[in-house]
Amino acid sequence: MSGMRPILDMNAFREGDSSSAAVSRRLQNVGAASVLFYREPIEMVGATGATMIARDGTRYLDFYNNVPSVGHTHPKVVEAVQRQIATLNTNTRYLVDIVDRYLDALKSQLPAHLGNVIMTCSGSEANDLALRVARAATGGTGVVVSHAAYHGNTALTTDVSPSALKTSSLPDWVVAIAPPGPLQYGQDVAEGFAQAVAAAIATLEGRGHAPAALLMDSIFSSDGVFADPPGGLVKAADVMRAAGGLVIADEVQPGFGRTGSHFWGFARHGLQPDILTMGKPMGNGFPMAAMAAQPDHLAAFCADVGYFNTFGGNPVAAAAGLAVLEVIHQEGLMENAHEVGAALIAGLRDIGHQSAQVGDVRGAGLFIGLDLIEQDSGTADPAFTVRVIDAMRDEGVMIGAAGREGATLKIRPPLCLTRDEADRFLAAFQRALDRLAAPKN
């Protein structure tokens, strides 16, 4: 994976950077698989809304973590989980009213053709199942993904996650293509992306793999956030279907109102996926995920393989998920994402006009990517990105990186973010740049 910066290497702790007893304890317990943010990791003790609180009392604006999408420790979600776990929590082979109430509420947000929903515990499980269903329904094995995609950590989903690989290469049944954007495809992004999918299918067929699926995160989060143009994914989907494959929309990142204009990222493109996966924000911190599929596609899979998930869709998960859906609608969080996100993008572009090291700003709603570039060459500057992330921490803001080179700030706060908090972020970013960057000539 030459030139690719693995996703877990971005803004990551390196052994030897810290002498903290808490860090040493974690490393002794978890070993080589330990993943921590920052060269000096933060010990967290509390959180509320868009704020996290460290043991030393520092309050951080959370612009990184999209798991608590309706806000950390939202009281309605907390109360729903507490009430249900005090009443009943068991495996998923019993009829429990709240489970089917949640499924009905979730399906009311889905395209009608996605009539079956299988609950899981993680987005990795959901994407793993989606790939297996696609293969059973099509008879194909080949998969097309984007260059820096991340779709999970099971064996199957790691194989379709280029950004997860450190030294190995993609298997021959996977082809990665550039994400949709004008830098990659010129002015006609939709046509260029569709042609790239067609070329990938030809490559797969040349290797003896009929296509099974085009697997896309519709905001292309790990690639560096590529949201536009709206509608730009439909031609590519048509190409995959014409070749006999299915379209899997991975909504773990852009789903549940984050893009502001639509509940799902794929809907912003007018796309009708054949399979839909979702995860992280579903339970606002409670581990839950799902795959939605057409009944005939799921039946093709189940004809050969039995599937059961002990904890996927348990009553407490259903209670958390139902509370999240209610909060999104009752508190107008999708509309808030649209309004506050637009203000953030405008403010970041204003800052970029004055800074030689701020490149493109792009996104939708409260999912924004900002490229940091080398002043003279205009090329991606991952080293500067790390310095900005550290400077933002000093300003009391947590933020992460994305993109193939790790030179894009990934701006992804909770959907409850206020205009005041957005202004605080913009001021902190400006101060960080003033400390680190040269002005634009």
mmCIF file of C-alpha atoms in Angstrom, residues 201 205 210-211 238-245:
data_model
loop_
_atom_site.group_PDB
_atom_site.id
_atom_site.type_symbol
_atom_site.label_atom_id
_atom_site.label_comp_id
_atom_site.label_asym_id
_atom_site.label_seq_id
_atom_site.Cartn_x
_atom_site.Cartn_y
_atom_site.Cartn_z
ATOM 1 C CA ILE A 201 -14.950 -4.206 -13.056
ATOM 2 C CA GLU A 205 -13.158 -9.859 -14.595
ATOM 3 C CA ALA A 210 -17.384 -11.460 -11.521
ATOM 4 C CA PRO A 211 -18.457 -8.326 -9.643
ATOM 5 C CA ASP A 238 -25.768 2.004 -12.694
ATOM 6 C CA VAL A 239 -22.476 0.704 -14.094
ATOM 7 C CA MET A 240 -22.115 -1.819 -11.271
ATOM 8 C CA ARG A 241 -25.682 -3.058 -11.627
ATOM 9 C CA ALA A 242 -25.333 -3.390 -15.400
ATOM 10 C CA ALA A 243 -22.365 -5.698 -14.758
ATOM 11 C CA GLY A 244 -24.437 -7.865 -12.415
ATOM 12 C CA GLY A 245 -23.241 -6.494 -9.080
#
